[in-house]
Amino acid sequence: MIIHSFAPVLDIPYYYPCNFPLIHEVLHRQGSITSLALLAASRLYCLPSCGDNGFVKPYFHKLDYVEPIWEMYGQQELGSFEEGQTRIRQHIGEGGLFLATGTSYHLPYCEDYQNPEYIRKHVKQGSRLHLVDHWIAVYGLEDEHVYVYDPVPSKYKGKVAHGAFHDFWKGNQSIPELAQAKRKEKLRTFGTMDIRATVKLDSAGYRDMLTQALTTQIEEFLAGRTITQGERNYHFGHAVSLQLLHALHEANEGEQFNEMLISGLLFDMRWSRYFLRDLLQESALWLGSPLDQYAREFSDIIARWEKAYNMLQVSRMKHREHWKVQLTGVIKMLVMDEWHWYESLRQSIPQADCFQRQTVSMIGQEHREALLRIVLDSCRELNAYHNTSIPLGEGGNAPLYGRNGQLDSLELVSLLAVVEQGIEDRWGMGMGAALSEIAAASMPESPYQTVGSLVDYLAQQWSPAGEEDARC
């Protein structure tokens, strides 16, 4: 069983994450016009962002945007390899790609294949790497082989033996030496997920979405937001440039020179600019002049940033005098020119809204505790009248739904109906939409897994009158 019509793109720029080409192919097969550039822009990969430590990476979920292009749902671990094979056959039989997550350490065509360096680089002291699952798409299944699409970084489309695919699919958790590696997401065994378009884009819709992506990028960059969560600050857009200038100023003032911070900011900020360059070039193809001119101008800005980084490295190695002052002057001029370029771009593109934002609720502890009582009381009622066995003694950790849950889908719907009624009884108003119909796909994990995750979801999505701080 194989999808013979599957002819995906293999020549993907090296800086794209492994999941974006797969998402592109899934959405394309669902009838939506997509591009890698727009997918990246929808997650704000075009926007420079960093933490206080100068670590540059996309922080999409620190901002308040909803998923504008696609959403992930049904993310789960399957119970066995045999169950996985059944699911693969079902997907392919329906003409769809099956997405699987695992470890590149067991992929024979990959440079990571049983390479000790793969393990060492994740567990060595001071490593800045975080262990994540690798995505591939399955487009065929035969008795001895699985056909996979894995464009980043391997540029591979073809077959692997069942045994190799099995070892890949067991994931990084199956490698004992990686137990101490830092993780930024849950690692899964026999992991899979489904992807769907939030809106299927035709030609007109695609043009509108490109304009929204550019508008969002421009407004966020010029706003230069800094978001504080606990003791950490996250900087976006122009604020990242200001962080770099601040670090250079401290170095010139004779304060402790954070060489790694300055070098990291200069080097890593180029990734976001590569993604913006791609978005500009894609937009120029669809929206026309003058975006082609702005794309060329921005390529020149990128070249100047890369030249500044090279200046830093050469000056340090050759111990040149006054290089910090000279570099600061170069960066100041570049930051100012980039700012003016953004202002000019804002005046040149059609008027459009930014991506839609979430309603951010200011939830107090008292409100959360009230929601917790409502959910636990609803679970107690379900146990009494539906013969379910939710372990209420575990409180917020009590499992509800999913692999470790106590409820099937019908019982979950019943519980959510009781919870919604409890909220209406408590505050005199409903949720505005049935809980069982609220889309949870944009969240990293299903909100229905435990009592606590359901309470968190309720607190995030809704609050009684007078407790909302809506942002448009």
XYZ file of C-alpha atoms in Angstrom:
472
model
C 0.000 0.000 0.000
C 1.612 3.232 -1.188
C 0.572 6.714 -2.314
C 2.024 6.699 -5.836
C 0.974 10.296 -6.539
C 3.102 11.623 -3.685
C 5.786 13.928 -5.145
C 6.903 16.288 -2.380
C 9.567 18.979 -2.381
C 12.972 17.733 -1.220
C 15.174 20.781 -1.662
C 14.275 22.544 1.602
C 16.477 25.342 3.009
C 18.513 23.966 5.906
C 17.155 26.418 8.475
C 13.557 25.139 8.329
C 12.399 22.834 11.161
C 11.759 19.237 10.205
C 7.997 19.503 10.706
C 7.227 22.423 8.362
C 7.702 20.547 5.040
C 5.492 17.736 6.354
C 2.785 20.178 7.465
C 3.013 21.832 4.039
C 2.414 18.515 2.284
C -0.498 17.582 4.591
C -2.245 20.920 4.058
C -1.623 20.709 0.315
C -3.321 17.307 0.213
C -6.231 18.841 2.144
C -6.737 21.342 -0.678
C -5.193 24.429 0.895
C -2.610 26.647 -0.808
C 0.464 26.813 1.431
C 4.159 27.594 1.402
C 7.012 27.008 3.792
C 7.485 30.762 4.106
C 3.899 31.361 5.208
C 3.913 28.423 7.613
C 7.030 29.813 9.284
C 5.551 33.303 9.405
C 2.377 31.966 11.009
C 4.517 30.835 13.957
C 6.450 34.148 13.949
C 9.727 32.542 12.930
C 10.365 35.795 11.037
C 10.384 37.794 14.267
C 13.634 38.066 16.256
C 13.027 36.909 19.822
C 15.240 36.040 22.761
C 15.347 35.572 26.498
C 17.382 37.574 28.985
C 20.278 35.182 28.507
C 20.438 36.027 24.807
C 19.216 32.592 23.751
C 17.492 33.255 20.422
C 14.618 31.037 19.355
C 10.955 31.457 18.336
C 8.704 32.141 21.325
C 5.362 32.028 19.505
C 3.486 30.708 22.534
C 4.762 33.570 24.701
C 2.702 35.948 22.572
C -1.071 36.003 22.331
C -1.842 34.906 18.775
C -4.059 32.003 17.804
C -2.994 29.558 15.104
C -3.814 31.346 11.818
C -2.919 28.640 9.268
C -2.875 25.172 10.790
C -3.425 23.368 14.032
C -2.208 20.155 15.568
C -4.668 17.801 17.250
C -4.816 14.189 18.320
C -1.177 14.226 19.462
C -0.695 10.908 21.234
C 1.326 7.797 21.909
C 0.020 4.598 20.375
C 0.004 1.459 22.461
C 2.195 -0.715 20.252
C 3.975 -0.958 16.920
C 1.201 -3.222 15.655
C -1.433 -0.612 16.535
C 0.698 1.935 14.711
C 0.810 -0.184 11.565
C -2.966 -0.393 11.599
C -3.251 3.386 11.885
C -0.748 3.865 9.050
C -2.734 1.593 6.745
C -5.909 3.500 7.600
C -4.340 6.905 6.829
C -2.767 5.796 3.575
C -5.940 4.015 2.523
C -7.741 7.352 2.867
C -5.064 9.078 0.781
C -3.451 10.895 3.690
C 0.086 11.068 5.042
C 0.777 9.540 8.439
C 2.989 11.659 10.698
C 5.288 9.852 13.132
C 7.751 11.157 15.708
C 10.860 9.396 16.950
C 14.652 9.531 17.031
C 16.894 10.221 14.052
C 19.529 8.087 15.821
C 17.947 4.966 14.281
C 17.368 6.204 10.705
C 19.926 4.470 8.400
C 19.935 7.241 5.782
C 20.590 9.971 8.371
C 23.949 11.343 9.550
C 22.795 10.726 13.129
C 22.498 6.987 12.488
C 23.927 5.301 15.598
C 26.430 8.147 15.803
C 27.828 8.564 19.353
C 28.096 12.307 18.698
C 24.303 12.480 18.582
C 24.199 11.399 22.218
C 27.277 13.287 23.356
C 26.143 16.682 22.071
C 22.899 16.423 24.057
C 24.378 15.317 27.377
C 27.697 17.162 27.508
C 28.044 19.727 30.253
C 26.925 23.200 29.235
C 25.079 22.029 26.124
C 22.480 24.519 24.884
C 20.678 21.811 22.914
C 17.284 20.495 23.923
C 16.247 16.986 22.958
C 13.177 16.939 20.726
C 11.376 14.310 18.699
C 12.056 14.189 14.962
C 9.100 14.220 12.559
C 8.766 12.144 9.399
C 5.822 11.369 7.122
C 4.864 7.842 6.065
C 3.385 7.462 2.584
C 3.604 3.699 2.098
C 3.665 0.398 3.979
C 4.656 -3.023 2.675
C 5.513 -6.355 4.279
C 9.206 -5.564 4.745
C 9.492 -1.805 4.221
C 8.002 1.508 5.264
C 8.110 4.426 2.794
C 9.008 7.710 4.470
C 9.446 11.379 3.587
C 12.161 13.068 5.647
C 13.398 16.222 3.872
C 15.092 18.070 6.764
C 17.964 17.597 7.076
C 18.288 14.336 5.125
C 16.439 15.239 1.900
C 15.189 11.663 1.845
C 12.173 10.038 0.231
C 12.182 6.272 0.027
C 11.954 3.067 1.971
C 13.420 1.852 5.255
C 13.253 -1.613 6.750
C 10.524 -2.357 9.283
C 13.130 -2.942 11.974
C 14.777 0.452 11.469
C 11.418 2.220 11.416
C 10.397 0.405 14.606
C 13.568 1.567 16.377
C 13.071 5.130 15.119
C 9.461 5.146 16.308
C 10.356 3.992 19.822
C 11.902 7.424 20.128
C 14.626 9.084 22.156
C 13.125 7.651 25.329
C 14.396 4.238 24.247
C 18.048 5.407 24.378
C 19.194 5.127 28.026
C 22.211 7.396 27.506
C 19.851 10.320 26.782
C 18.082 10.131 30.128
C 19.970 13.206 31.408
C 19.463 15.341 28.282
C 17.492 18.561 28.604
C 14.049 18.451 27.045
C 11.675 21.172 25.967
C 8.762 18.918 25.092
C 7.317 15.561 26.032
C 9.125 12.731 24.255
C 6.882 10.006 22.909
C 7.079 6.326 22.041
C 5.131 5.455 18.881
C 4.103 9.113 18.741
C 1.790 10.588 16.140
C -0.429 13.600 15.543
C -2.904 14.941 13.038
C -2.649 18.278 11.251
C -5.503 20.219 9.745
C -5.927 23.604 8.121
C -7.694 26.166 10.304
C -8.929 27.636 7.029
C -8.482 26.223 3.540
C -6.824 28.929 1.485
C -7.707 29.543 -2.134
C -5.741 32.051 -4.218
C -7.508 35.092 -2.764
C -7.298 33.749 0.777
C -3.612 32.983 0.353
C -2.891 36.542 -0.771
C -4.825 37.902 2.194
C -2.903 35.652 4.578
C 0.435 36.777 3.158
C -0.602 40.384 3.767
C -1.675 39.559 7.327
C 1.647 37.808 7.938
C 3.595 40.845 6.736
C 1.417 43.204 8.788
C 1.859 41.129 11.938
C 5.603 40.939 11.408
C 5.929 44.689 10.904
C 3.760 45.669 13.859
C 5.443 43.226 16.251
C 8.938 44.236 15.172
C 8.310 47.957 15.569
C 6.414 47.460 18.846
C 9.487 45.732 20.308
C 7.544 43.977 23.034
C 9.088 42.592 26.204
C 6.977 40.037 28.058
C 7.723 39.160 31.663
C 6.817 35.726 33.021
C 7.969 35.104 36.559
C 11.571 36.180 36.799
C 12.230 35.872 33.065
C 11.874 38.411 30.296
C 11.296 37.608 26.638
C 12.139 40.222 24.011
C 10.673 40.521 20.524
C 11.458 42.436 17.362
C 13.293 45.727 17.844
C 13.705 44.908 21.553
C 16.187 42.179 20.578
C 18.297 44.748 18.736
C 18.189 46.958 21.841
C 19.380 44.026 23.958
C 22.377 43.663 21.671
C 23.163 47.384 21.844
C 22.835 47.287 25.639
C 25.324 44.410 25.849
C 27.776 46.310 23.613
C 27.361 49.475 25.688
C 28.220 47.577 28.869
C 31.302 46.168 27.157
C 32.417 49.665 26.111
C 31.832 50.988 29.624
C 34.280 48.482 31.013
C 31.704 46.300 32.722
C 32.049 42.547 32.493
C 32.067 41.671 28.817
C 29.533 38.975 28.028
C 31.204 37.730 24.884
C 28.903 34.743 24.448
C 25.802 36.933 24.716
C 26.942 39.369 22.015
C 28.244 36.623 19.730
C 25.083 34.552 20.188
C 22.740 37.447 19.453
C 24.663 38.466 16.357
C 24.897 34.916 15.019
C 21.447 33.576 15.889
C 19.383 36.600 14.866
C 20.164 35.794 11.245
C 17.707 32.861 11.298
C 14.651 35.079 11.763
C 15.851 37.337 8.976
C 16.244 34.376 6.616
C 12.597 33.471 7.247
C 11.478 37.064 6.655
C 13.455 37.166 3.407
C 11.581 34.042 2.270
C 8.243 35.620 3.217
C 9.086 38.773 1.279
C 10.094 36.800 -1.801
C 6.929 34.678 -1.629
C 4.819 37.800 -1.146
C 6.500 39.488 -4.111
C 5.468 36.540 -6.318
C 1.828 36.810 -5.244
C 1.383 40.498 -4.448
C 3.836 42.087 -6.887
C 5.719 45.366 -6.714
C 7.119 46.998 -4.622
C 7.693 43.905 -2.452
C 10.332 42.633 -4.851
C 12.295 45.819 -4.169
C 11.892 45.414 -0.398
C 13.045 41.800 -0.660
C 16.249 42.928 -2.365
C 16.803 45.672 0.196
C 16.311 43.254 3.061
C 18.810 40.838 1.540
C 21.306 43.697 1.752
C 20.424 44.210 5.426
C 21.026 40.521 6.079
C 24.420 40.765 4.400
C 25.308 43.680 6.682
C 24.336 41.721 9.794
C 26.481 38.810 8.661
C 29.366 41.172 7.951
C 29.016 42.570 11.476
C 29.249 39.067 12.908
C 32.383 38.371 10.863
C 33.837 41.648 12.109
C 33.274 40.503 15.686
C 35.004 37.168 15.126
C 38.019 38.563 13.257
C 38.517 41.418 15.725
C 38.480 39.050 18.684
C 40.934 36.631 17.121
C 43.362 39.357 16.061
C 42.983 41.329 19.320
C 42.376 44.574 17.468
C 42.211 47.731 19.560
C 38.933 49.638 19.922
C 37.029 46.942 18.068
C 34.144 47.073 20.549
C 33.606 50.757 19.870
C 33.850 50.207 16.114
C 31.426 47.290 16.202
C 28.995 49.310 18.313
C 29.013 52.060 15.693
C 28.337 49.557 12.917
C 25.473 47.935 14.840
C 23.883 51.281 15.780
C 23.738 52.318 12.143
C 22.399 48.918 11.095
C 19.695 48.909 13.786
C 18.578 52.397 12.726
C 18.513 51.479 9.028
C 16.537 48.307 9.698
C 14.012 50.300 11.746
C 13.529 52.807 8.907
C 13.213 49.936 6.411
C 10.350 48.484 8.483
C 8.638 51.880 8.684
C 8.854 52.245 4.930
C 7.538 48.711 4.363
C 4.554 49.454 6.605
C 3.580 52.352 4.345
C 3.939 50.265 1.191
C 1.811 47.176 1.811
C -1.993 47.066 1.638
C -3.896 47.779 4.842
C -4.633 44.564 6.740
C -5.285 43.246 10.211
C -2.688 41.348 12.195
C -3.211 37.682 12.955
C -6.091 37.128 15.353
C -5.228 37.303 19.034
C -6.509 35.309 21.959
C -8.545 36.763 24.763
C -6.101 36.759 27.648
C -7.839 36.188 30.969
C -6.534 37.594 34.214
C -7.397 34.625 36.419
C -7.151 34.838 40.192
C -6.425 31.911 42.510
C -9.944 32.095 43.967
C -11.498 31.709 40.528
C -9.237 28.780 39.669
C -10.115 27.017 42.919
C -13.808 27.496 42.141
C -13.284 25.897 38.731
C -11.398 23.018 40.352
C -14.311 22.380 42.736
C -16.770 22.420 39.831
C -14.723 19.890 37.837
C -14.199 17.577 40.839
C -17.899 17.768 41.763
C -18.763 16.954 38.147
C -16.406 13.952 38.249
C -18.028 12.799 41.489
C -21.458 13.035 39.852
C -20.251 11.092 36.842
C -18.857 8.352 39.103
C -22.177 8.110 40.911
C -24.527 8.027 37.937
C -22.396 6.637 35.084
C -20.377 4.009 36.972
C -17.070 5.635 36.001
C -14.012 5.340 38.250
C -12.227 8.702 38.197
C -9.819 8.605 41.205
C -10.970 11.778 42.958
C -8.399 11.321 45.721
C -5.705 12.375 43.246
C -7.240 15.837 42.902
C -5.875 17.788 39.951
C -3.714 14.813 38.900
C -6.726 12.533 38.428
C -6.622 11.154 34.846
C -9.661 11.773 32.673
C -9.144 11.038 28.998
C -6.471 9.677 26.721
C -4.133 6.728 27.038
C -4.072 6.806 30.855
C -7.590 8.151 31.308
C -10.666 6.580 32.821
C -13.234 7.876 30.328
C -14.256 6.975 26.817
C -15.337 9.677 24.378
C -19.039 9.494 25.298
C -18.279 9.690 29.010
C -16.015 12.683 28.376
C -18.848 14.484 26.578
C -21.113 13.771 29.540
C -18.546 15.133 31.987
C -18.053 18.328 29.977
C -21.812 18.899 29.858
C -21.986 18.610 33.654
C -19.000 20.971 34.050
C -20.631 23.536 31.770
C -23.840 23.328 33.797
C -21.851 23.785 37.017
C -20.251 26.964 35.643
C -23.648 28.321 34.642
C -25.076 27.512 38.081
C -22.117 29.175 39.825
C -21.883 32.399 37.813
C -25.250 32.595 36.114
C -23.887 32.393 32.596
C -22.662 29.716 30.245
C -19.438 29.187 28.368
C -20.733 30.673 25.123
C -20.047 27.359 23.349
C -20.386 23.759 24.432
C -17.182 22.577 26.070
C -17.228 19.390 24.051
C -17.074 21.513 20.896
C -14.286 23.877 21.962
C -11.251 23.293 19.756
C -8.222 22.345 21.812
C -5.994 21.641 18.839
C -3.751 24.666 19.277
C -2.561 23.435 22.663
C 0.587 21.263 22.938
C -1.361 18.637 24.900
C -5.038 17.714 25.084
C -6.724 19.740 27.876
C -8.837 16.719 28.778
C -6.037 14.448 30.004
C -6.383 15.260 33.720
C -8.581 17.268 36.060
C -5.794 19.840 36.389
C -5.259 20.269 32.648
C -9.009 20.767 32.160
C -9.075 23.418 34.917
C -6.084 25.176 33.348
C -7.840 25.181 29.998
C -11.040 26.587 31.487
C -9.109 29.298 33.315
C -7.244 30.211 30.149
C -10.301 30.326 27.893
C -12.950 31.928 30.080
C -13.518 34.027 33.168
C -16.643 35.567 34.710
C -17.676 39.122 33.907
C -15.299 41.726 35.235
C -12.251 39.446 35.143
C -11.396 39.673 31.456
C -8.717 41.756 29.815
C -9.518 41.390 26.138
C -6.866 42.287 23.623
C -7.628 42.918 19.973
